[in-house]
XYZ file of C-alpha atoms in Angstrom:
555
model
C 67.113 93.758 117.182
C 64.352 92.834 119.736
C 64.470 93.460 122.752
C 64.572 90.754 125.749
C 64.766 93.179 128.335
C 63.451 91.390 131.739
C 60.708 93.165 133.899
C 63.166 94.468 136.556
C 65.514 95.234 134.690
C 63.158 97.828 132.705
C 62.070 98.881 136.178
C 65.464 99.229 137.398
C 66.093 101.576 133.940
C 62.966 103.789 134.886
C 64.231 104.351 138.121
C 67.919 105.406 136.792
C 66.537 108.123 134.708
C 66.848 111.201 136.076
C 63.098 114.170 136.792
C 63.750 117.616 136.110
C 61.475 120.096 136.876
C 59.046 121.824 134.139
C 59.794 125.207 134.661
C 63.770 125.029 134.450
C 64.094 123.034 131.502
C 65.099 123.471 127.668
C 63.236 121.660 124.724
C 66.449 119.257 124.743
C 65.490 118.667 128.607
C 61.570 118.491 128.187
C 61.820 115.773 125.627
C 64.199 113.629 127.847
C 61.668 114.100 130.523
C 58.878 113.145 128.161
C 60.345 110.190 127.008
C 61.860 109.227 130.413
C 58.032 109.250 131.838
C 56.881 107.686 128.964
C 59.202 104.537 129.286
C 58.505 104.432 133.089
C 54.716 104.430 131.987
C 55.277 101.485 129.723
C 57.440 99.650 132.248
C 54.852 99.904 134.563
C 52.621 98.403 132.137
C 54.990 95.418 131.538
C 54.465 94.323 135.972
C 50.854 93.305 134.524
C 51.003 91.949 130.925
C 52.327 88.361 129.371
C 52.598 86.851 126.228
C 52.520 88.497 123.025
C 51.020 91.829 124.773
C 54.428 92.136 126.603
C 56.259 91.359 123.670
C 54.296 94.233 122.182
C 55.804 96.477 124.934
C 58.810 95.675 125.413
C 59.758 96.151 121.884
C 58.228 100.195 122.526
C 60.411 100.427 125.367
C 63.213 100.146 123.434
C 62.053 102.087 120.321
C 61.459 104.949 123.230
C 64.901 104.296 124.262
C 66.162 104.429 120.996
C 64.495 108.179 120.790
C 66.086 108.545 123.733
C 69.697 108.132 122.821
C 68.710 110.535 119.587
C 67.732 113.592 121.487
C 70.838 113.108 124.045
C 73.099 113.399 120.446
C 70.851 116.158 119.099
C 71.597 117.801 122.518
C 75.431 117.227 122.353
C 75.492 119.553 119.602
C 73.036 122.709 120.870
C 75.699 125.369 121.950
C 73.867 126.060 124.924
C 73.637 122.431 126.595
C 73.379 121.726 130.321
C 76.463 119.514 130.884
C 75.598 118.494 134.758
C 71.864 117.261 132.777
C 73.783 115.374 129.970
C 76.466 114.280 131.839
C 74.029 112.485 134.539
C 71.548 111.319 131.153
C 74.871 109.758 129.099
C 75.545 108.112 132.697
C 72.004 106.199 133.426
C 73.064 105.061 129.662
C 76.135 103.882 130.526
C 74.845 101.571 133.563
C 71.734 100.247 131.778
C 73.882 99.412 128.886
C 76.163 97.558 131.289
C 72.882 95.593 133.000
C 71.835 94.926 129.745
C 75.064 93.364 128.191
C 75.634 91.507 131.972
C 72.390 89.925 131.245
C 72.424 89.337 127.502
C 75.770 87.271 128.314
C 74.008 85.114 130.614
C 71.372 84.541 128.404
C 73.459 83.731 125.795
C 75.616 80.661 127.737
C 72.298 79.809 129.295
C 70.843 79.305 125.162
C 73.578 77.561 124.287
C 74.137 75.251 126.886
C 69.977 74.299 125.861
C 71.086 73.723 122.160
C 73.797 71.671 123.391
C 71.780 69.709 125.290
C 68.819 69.240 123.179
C 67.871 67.273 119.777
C 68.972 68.240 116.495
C 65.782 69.237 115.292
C 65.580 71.181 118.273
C 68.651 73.613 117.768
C 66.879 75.773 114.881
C 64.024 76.805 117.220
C 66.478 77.992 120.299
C 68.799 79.761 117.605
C 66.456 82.108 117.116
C 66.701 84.371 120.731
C 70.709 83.157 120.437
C 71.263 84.834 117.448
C 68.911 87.765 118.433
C 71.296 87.918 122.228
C 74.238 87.639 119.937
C 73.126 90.931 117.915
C 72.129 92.738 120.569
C 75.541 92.051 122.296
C 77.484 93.609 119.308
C 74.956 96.534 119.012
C 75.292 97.068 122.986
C 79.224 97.406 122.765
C 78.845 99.786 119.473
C 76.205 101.739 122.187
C 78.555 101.901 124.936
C 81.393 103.492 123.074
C 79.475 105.655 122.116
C 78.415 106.880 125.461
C 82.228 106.644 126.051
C 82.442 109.555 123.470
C 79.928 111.355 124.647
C 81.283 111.642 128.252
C 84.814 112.293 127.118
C 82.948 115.320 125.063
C 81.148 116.572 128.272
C 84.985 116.712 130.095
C 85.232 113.591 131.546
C 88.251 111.660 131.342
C 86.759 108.132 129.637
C 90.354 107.080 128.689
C 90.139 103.778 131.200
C 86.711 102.796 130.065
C 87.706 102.993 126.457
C 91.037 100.724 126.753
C 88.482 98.501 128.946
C 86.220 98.264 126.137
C 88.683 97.879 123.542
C 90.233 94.640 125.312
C 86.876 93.228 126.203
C 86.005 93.783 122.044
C 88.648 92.701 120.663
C 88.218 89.264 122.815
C 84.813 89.256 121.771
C 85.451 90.023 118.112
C 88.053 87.315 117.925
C 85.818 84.537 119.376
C 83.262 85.714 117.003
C 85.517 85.235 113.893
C 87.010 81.887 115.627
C 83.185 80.956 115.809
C 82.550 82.143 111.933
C 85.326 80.153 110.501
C 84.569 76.854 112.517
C 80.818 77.039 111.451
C 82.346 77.781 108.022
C 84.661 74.607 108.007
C 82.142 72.418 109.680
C 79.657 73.241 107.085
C 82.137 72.616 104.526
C 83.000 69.321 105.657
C 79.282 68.127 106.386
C 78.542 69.131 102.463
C 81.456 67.283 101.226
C 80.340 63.884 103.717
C 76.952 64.822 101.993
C 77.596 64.820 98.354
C 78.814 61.119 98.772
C 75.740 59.771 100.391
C 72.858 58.061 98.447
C 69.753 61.005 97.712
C 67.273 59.389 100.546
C 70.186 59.729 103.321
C 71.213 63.191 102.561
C 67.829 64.951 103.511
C 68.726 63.285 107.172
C 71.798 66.464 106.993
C 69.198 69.329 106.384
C 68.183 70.319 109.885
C 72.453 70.316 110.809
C 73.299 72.967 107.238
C 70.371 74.674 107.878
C 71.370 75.141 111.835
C 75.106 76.016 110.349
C 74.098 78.418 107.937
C 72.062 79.761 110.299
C 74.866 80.481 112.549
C 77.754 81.735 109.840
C 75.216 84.273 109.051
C 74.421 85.602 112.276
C 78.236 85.424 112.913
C 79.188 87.343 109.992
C 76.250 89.831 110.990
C 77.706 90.474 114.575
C 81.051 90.434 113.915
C 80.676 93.071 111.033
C 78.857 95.185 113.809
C 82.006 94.676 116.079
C 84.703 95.607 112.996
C 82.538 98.908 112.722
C 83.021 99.411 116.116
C 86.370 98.341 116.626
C 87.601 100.209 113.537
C 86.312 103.113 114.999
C 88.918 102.292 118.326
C 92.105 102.130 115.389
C 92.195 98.798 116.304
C 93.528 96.585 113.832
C 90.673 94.482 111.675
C 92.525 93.138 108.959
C 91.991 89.845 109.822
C 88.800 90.070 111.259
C 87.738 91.709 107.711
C 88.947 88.698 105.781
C 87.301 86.617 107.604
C 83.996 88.131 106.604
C 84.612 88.780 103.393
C 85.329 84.840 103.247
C 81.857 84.218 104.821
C 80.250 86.713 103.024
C 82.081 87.269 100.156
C 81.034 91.122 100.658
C 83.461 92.797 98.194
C 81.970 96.130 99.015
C 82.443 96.378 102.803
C 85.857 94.729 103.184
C 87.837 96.293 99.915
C 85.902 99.155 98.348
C 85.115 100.902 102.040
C 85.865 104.434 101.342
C 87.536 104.623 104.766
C 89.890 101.664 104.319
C 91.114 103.714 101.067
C 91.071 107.024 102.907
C 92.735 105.615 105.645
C 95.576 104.289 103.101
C 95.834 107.085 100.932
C 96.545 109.490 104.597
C 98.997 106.235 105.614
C 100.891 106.424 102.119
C 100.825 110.598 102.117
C 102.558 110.777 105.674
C 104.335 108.094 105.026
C 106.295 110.120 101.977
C 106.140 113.122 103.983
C 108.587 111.918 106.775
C 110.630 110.116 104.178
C 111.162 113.254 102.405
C 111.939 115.233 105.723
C 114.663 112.956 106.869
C 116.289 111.223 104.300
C 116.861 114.668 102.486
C 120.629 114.830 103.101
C 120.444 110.653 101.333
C 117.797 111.655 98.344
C 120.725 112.160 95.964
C 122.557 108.960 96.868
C 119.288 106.897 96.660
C 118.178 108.568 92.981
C 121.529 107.407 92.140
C 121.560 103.740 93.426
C 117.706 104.053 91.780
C 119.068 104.717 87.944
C 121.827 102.682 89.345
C 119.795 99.126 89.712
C 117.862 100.088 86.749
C 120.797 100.455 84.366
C 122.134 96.724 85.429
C 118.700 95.618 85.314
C 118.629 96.230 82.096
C 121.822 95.347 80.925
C 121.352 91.879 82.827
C 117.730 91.554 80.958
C 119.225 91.865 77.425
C 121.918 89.343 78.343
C 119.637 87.115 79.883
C 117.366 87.651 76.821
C 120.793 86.973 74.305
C 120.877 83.533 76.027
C 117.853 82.588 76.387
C 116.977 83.266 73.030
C 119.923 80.523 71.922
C 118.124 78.050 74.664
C 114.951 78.471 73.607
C 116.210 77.976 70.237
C 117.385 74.320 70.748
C 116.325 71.452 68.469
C 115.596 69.483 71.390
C 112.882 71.472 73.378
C 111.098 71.797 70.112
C 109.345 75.324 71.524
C 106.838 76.757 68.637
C 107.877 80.575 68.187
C 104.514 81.930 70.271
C 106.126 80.108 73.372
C 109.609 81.436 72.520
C 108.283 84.735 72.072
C 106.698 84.270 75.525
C 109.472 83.321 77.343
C 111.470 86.277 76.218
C 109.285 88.986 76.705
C 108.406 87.535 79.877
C 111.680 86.872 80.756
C 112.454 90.789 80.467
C 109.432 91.641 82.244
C 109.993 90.381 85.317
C 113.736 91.090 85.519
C 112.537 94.739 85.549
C 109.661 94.151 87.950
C 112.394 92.608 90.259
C 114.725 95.213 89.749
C 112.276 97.755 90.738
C 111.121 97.060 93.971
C 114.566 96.311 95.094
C 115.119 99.989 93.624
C 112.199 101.558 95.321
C 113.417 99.690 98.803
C 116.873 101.062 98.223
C 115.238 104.477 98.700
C 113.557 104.020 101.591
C 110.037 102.920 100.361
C 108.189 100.937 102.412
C 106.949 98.652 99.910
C 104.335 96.684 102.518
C 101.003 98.963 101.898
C 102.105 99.155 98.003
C 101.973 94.948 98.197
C 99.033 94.988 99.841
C 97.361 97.426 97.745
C 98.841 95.222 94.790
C 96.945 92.567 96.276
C 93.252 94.230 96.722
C 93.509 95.424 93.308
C 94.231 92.337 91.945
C 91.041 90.872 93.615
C 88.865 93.794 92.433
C 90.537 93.501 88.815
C 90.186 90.028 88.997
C 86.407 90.207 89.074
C 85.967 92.896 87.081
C 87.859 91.480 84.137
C 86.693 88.230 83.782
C 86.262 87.425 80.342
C 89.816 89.188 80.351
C 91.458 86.707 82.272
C 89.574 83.885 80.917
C 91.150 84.931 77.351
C 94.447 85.171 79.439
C 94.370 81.245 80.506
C 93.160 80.499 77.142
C 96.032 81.898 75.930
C 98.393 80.382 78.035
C 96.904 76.810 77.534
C 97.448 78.184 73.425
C 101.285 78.694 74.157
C 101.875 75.495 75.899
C 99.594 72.754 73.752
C 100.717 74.260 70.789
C 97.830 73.620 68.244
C 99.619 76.285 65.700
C 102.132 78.265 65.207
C 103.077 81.931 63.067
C 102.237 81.346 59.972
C 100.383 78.315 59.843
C 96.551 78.135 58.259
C 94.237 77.270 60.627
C 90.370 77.265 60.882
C 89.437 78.207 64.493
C 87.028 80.462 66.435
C 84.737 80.521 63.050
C 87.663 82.285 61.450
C 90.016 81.028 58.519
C 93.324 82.266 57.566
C 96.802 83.048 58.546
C 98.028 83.111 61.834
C 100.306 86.663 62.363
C 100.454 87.131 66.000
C 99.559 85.153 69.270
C 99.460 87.254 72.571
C 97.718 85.974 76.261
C 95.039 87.922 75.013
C 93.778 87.183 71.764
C 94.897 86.132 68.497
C 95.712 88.067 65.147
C 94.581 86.023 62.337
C 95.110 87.281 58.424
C 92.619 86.097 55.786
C 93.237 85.408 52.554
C 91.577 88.250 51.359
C 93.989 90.167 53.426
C 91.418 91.135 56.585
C 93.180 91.298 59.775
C 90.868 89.819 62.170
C 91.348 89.774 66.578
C 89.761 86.845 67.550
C 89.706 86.454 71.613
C 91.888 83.107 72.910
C 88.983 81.490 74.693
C 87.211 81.502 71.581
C 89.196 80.105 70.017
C 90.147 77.552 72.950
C 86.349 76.174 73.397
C 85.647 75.756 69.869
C 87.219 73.293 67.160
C 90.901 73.789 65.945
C 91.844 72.890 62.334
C 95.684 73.671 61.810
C 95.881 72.717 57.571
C 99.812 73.208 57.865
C 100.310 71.213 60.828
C 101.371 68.281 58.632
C 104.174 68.499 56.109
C 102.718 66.301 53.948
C 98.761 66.060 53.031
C 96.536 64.110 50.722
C 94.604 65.836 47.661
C 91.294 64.447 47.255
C 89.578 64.927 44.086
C 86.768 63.583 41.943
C 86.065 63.388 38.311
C 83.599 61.801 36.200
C 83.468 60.603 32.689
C 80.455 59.441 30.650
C 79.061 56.334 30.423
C 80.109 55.607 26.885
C 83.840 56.560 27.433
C 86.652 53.860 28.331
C 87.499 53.542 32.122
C 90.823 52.038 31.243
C 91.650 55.286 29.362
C 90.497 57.396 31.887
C 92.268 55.578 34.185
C 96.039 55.829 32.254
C 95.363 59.713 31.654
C 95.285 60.294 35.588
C 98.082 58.183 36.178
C 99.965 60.138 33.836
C 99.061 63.397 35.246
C 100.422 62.398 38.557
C 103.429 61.082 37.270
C 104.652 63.638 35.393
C 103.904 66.318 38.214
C 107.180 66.580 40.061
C 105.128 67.779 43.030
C 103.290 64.860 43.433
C 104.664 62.371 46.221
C 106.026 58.794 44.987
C 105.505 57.299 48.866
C 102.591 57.556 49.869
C 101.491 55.945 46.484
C 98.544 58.414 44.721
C 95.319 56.566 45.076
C 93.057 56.475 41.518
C 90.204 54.700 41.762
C 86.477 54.103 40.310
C 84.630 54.942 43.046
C 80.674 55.559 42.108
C 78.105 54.887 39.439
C 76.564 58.349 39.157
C 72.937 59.103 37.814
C 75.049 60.862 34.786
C 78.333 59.668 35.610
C 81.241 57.345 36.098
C 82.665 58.837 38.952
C 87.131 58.858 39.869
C 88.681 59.736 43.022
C 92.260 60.767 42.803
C 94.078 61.279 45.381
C 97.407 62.017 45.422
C 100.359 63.104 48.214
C 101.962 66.529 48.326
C 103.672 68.554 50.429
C 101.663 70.960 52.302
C 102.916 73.912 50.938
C 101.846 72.272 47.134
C 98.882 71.468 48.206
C 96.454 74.163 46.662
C 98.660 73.908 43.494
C 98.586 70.965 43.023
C 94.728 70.929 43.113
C 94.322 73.378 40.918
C 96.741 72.648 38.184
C 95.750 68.998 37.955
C 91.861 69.739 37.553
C 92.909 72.316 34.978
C 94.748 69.320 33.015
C 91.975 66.491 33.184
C 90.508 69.162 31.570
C 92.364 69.571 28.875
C 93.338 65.653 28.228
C 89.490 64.930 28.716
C 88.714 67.112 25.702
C 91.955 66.176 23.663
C 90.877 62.652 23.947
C 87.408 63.077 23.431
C 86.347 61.602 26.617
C 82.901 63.736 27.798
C 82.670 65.137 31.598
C 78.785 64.662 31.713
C 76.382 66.878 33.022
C 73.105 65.610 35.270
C 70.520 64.963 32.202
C 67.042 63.783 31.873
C 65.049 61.585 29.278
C 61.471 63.152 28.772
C 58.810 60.214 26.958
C 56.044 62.323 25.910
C 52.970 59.932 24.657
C 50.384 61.823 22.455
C 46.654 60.356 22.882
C 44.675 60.715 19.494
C 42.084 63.641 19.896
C 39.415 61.404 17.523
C 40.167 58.154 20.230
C 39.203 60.137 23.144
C 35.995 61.500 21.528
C 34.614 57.932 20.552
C 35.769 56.785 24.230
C 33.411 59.617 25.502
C 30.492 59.249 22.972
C 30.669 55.484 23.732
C 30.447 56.037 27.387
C 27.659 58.586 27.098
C 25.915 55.642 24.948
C 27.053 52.763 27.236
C 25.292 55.063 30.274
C 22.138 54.985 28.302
């Protein structure tokens, strides 16, 4: 924070501060008086100087003052502390602070009401000191308690001041959040008005989200200054902490503050401590009506399981067995959630801090198990598209097999060498599904070829006799058997006939196994790729007269 302290006002300080002679004071005293003449020295200073000089100053003035406040804490604590010294010290404090925060409020109307009165591409330039006043006004009321305390240490009553201070903070800190969340929406709406605009009109909105981002940080800044001060009054900050950890998104300060869980944990403790000491003479009544709602609730969960399971069961939803499996173990689930929160109320448990503290745990889970809940939503977009069920062989998540077992989680697929693999639903989700069983009837395709020399009729009648005399084999559709290629070696078949899907591999198998064996009982050849080499021999007495007459034709 630097400090915009005016001349007088420094001047008036200096003269506040209280002399005290050499030879009656402690070290706790001298250095008070030290830095008291020092800052009187350096306001003297700032009658004379301008510009960045002054700046210069200034900013030690307040460093000193800084000091100052230091040493008047360190002295709080020595056992044998002048209280008439401190008391009139913490008091100069206490009025300066109070000039100071009169004039930082002015300044701070009298900055705005510039901005608000100036050009756009003005605003960023006065923000500057704003959000500077704005700062200093937070740190000034964080300063003033604490002179509050400090007093009320030394034996004076500060009880007024304080509820003063908290009414006049709590105003403040709730202007400051109403600020926050209207630079937050108006930034919000001037991005979306943005993202329709053409690309050479949107650079026309910079200066304004620059200005408003500007602002939601120096909000967020001040107003976390304030909760830190205002938490320190046990004033409630609840909302005033959501609101910054919607600016902010500052996990740390607003969920994982070791106070906040502190403060809960004590809440929670004495909160089962009076419980205990006056609902004694109930406890046994209220154990009772505990088991009590738990024995129905589970009585009513297995027959609401018993008919759901005959609902879920109906021809006409058509649920796959994941999603029936789904809705009864859910179904169970939540009866007994249900059940035991009206069982805790029943005996006496105040179940608002345990909601809440459901709540902030389920935001800190949430982002520490990410890739958790991401399997989680695959697997509830698994139960409700239905791409496979138990049982059926599927190809997904680079895995082939079985399907055993579906949870929210991840999958349990079986391969066919019996390897039980866990493959996680949104890998499974993102990548390409192939259900082979999803069908109850599928199409063998196969290929043979026969030699060039053999008879394509005859080939032809020995497929179509194989298919016909497989009972497996599907009259409608009609098997397909056709001469499909002209090979480098071979006449090449496709045959392709209709099974049922649990045939299919069977019916592969066993009808390549019998072209086989009618091939070779008919004598018709499956070729192999072959070659024809033409070697051609040159006569060793040719090429010697081709060279000797070349030598002779060179001569």
């Amino acid at each position: 924070m630097r400090p915009y302290l005016p001349t007088f006002l420094l001047l008036l300080l200096s003269l506040s501060l209280p002399t005290w002679a050499a030879d009656t004071e402690s070290a706790s005293q001298k250095t008070l008086t030290e830095l008291t003449q020092h800052i009187e020295a350096l306001t003297e200073q700032t009658k004379v100087l301008k510009g960045d000089r002054l700046s210069i100053v200034q900013l030690e003035i307040y460093n000193n003052n800084n000091r100052l406040r230091n040493t008047i804490a360190n002295a709080m604590d020595d056992k044998d502390h002048d209280n008439e010294f401190l008391i009139q010290q913490v008091h100069t404090q206490v009025k300066s602070d109070n000039i100071y925060l009169s004039y930082v409020e002015k300044r701070i109307d009298q900055i705005q009401d510039n901005i608000d009165n100036s050009a756009k591409d003005q605003h960023i330039l006065l923000q500057i000191p704003l959000n500077e006043m704005r700062i200093a006004q937070a740190k000034l009321y964080d300063d003033q308690y604490q002179n509050y305390q400090w007093l009320d240490k030394l034996g004076e009553d500060q009880t007024a001041n304080i509820d003063q201070l908290k009414t006049t903070l709590k105003q403040l800190a709730q202007f400051t959040a109403a600020s926050l969340n209207y630079s937050l929406n108006r930034k919000s709406a001037l991005q979306a008005q943005v993202e329709t605009l053409p690309a050479d009109q949107k650079a026309a909105f910079d200066v304004e989200l620059s200005y408003l981002q500007r602002n939601i940080d120096n909000y967020s800044k001040s107003l976390s200054i304030m909760v830190d001060t205002a938490e320190e009054l046990d004033l409630d900050v609840v909302a005033l902490k959501h609101q910054l950890f919607v600016a902010t998104g500052d996990i740390t300060h607003d969920l994982l503050s070791w106070k906040v869980i502190q403060s809960s944990a004590v809440g929670w403790g004495e909160q089962l401590k009076k419980w205990f000491i006056t609902n004694s003479p109930n406890m046994l009544f209220n154990l009772f009506m505990f088991v009590l709602i738990m024995g129905i609730a589970r009585v009513v969960s297995k027959t609401v399981q018993a008919l759901l399971k005959k609902a879920v069961k109906a021809p006409h939803l058509k649920l796959s067995n994941l999603m029936q499996q789904f809705i009864l173990s859910m179904s169970v689930k939540i009866i007994f959630c249900i059940a035991l929160l009206i069982a805790l109320a029943q005996i006496g448990l105040d179940l608002t801090p345990v909601i809440a503290g459901l709540g902030v745990a389920g935001i800190i889970i949430g982002f520490a198990l990410q890739d958790t809940l991401s399997n989680f939503a695959s697997g509830m977009m698994l139960l409700i598209y239905r791409p496979f069920d138990e049982g059926d062989w599927v190809n997904a998540g680079s895995v082939e097999g079985t399907v055993s077992h579906v949870s929210l989680v991840n999958t349990t697929i079986r391969t066919f060498d019996n390897e039980v693999l866990l493959v996680p639903n949104s890998k499974i989700w993102t990548e390409v599904i192939i259900n082979r069983t999803y069908e109850k009837v599928r199409r063998v395709d196969m290929v043979f070829g026969i030699s060039y020399k053999d008879s394509i009729p005859k080939a032809e009648a020995i497929f179509e006799q194989i298919l016909s005399e497989d009972r497996r084999v599907l009259k409608a559709p009609a098997p397909m058997i056709k001469l499909d290629t002209l090979g480098d070696s071979s006449v090449n078949f496709i045959v392709r006939p209709w099974v049922r899907t649990d045939d299919y591999m069977d019916v592969k198998r066993d009808c390549t196994r019998e072209v086989k064996m009618r091939f070779d009982a008919e004598g018709i050849n499956i070729p192999f790729p072959q070659r024809d080499v033409h070697l051609h021999i040159v006569n060793p007495d040719d090429q010697l007269n081709f060279s000797t007459n070349s030598t002779r034709s060179t001569d």
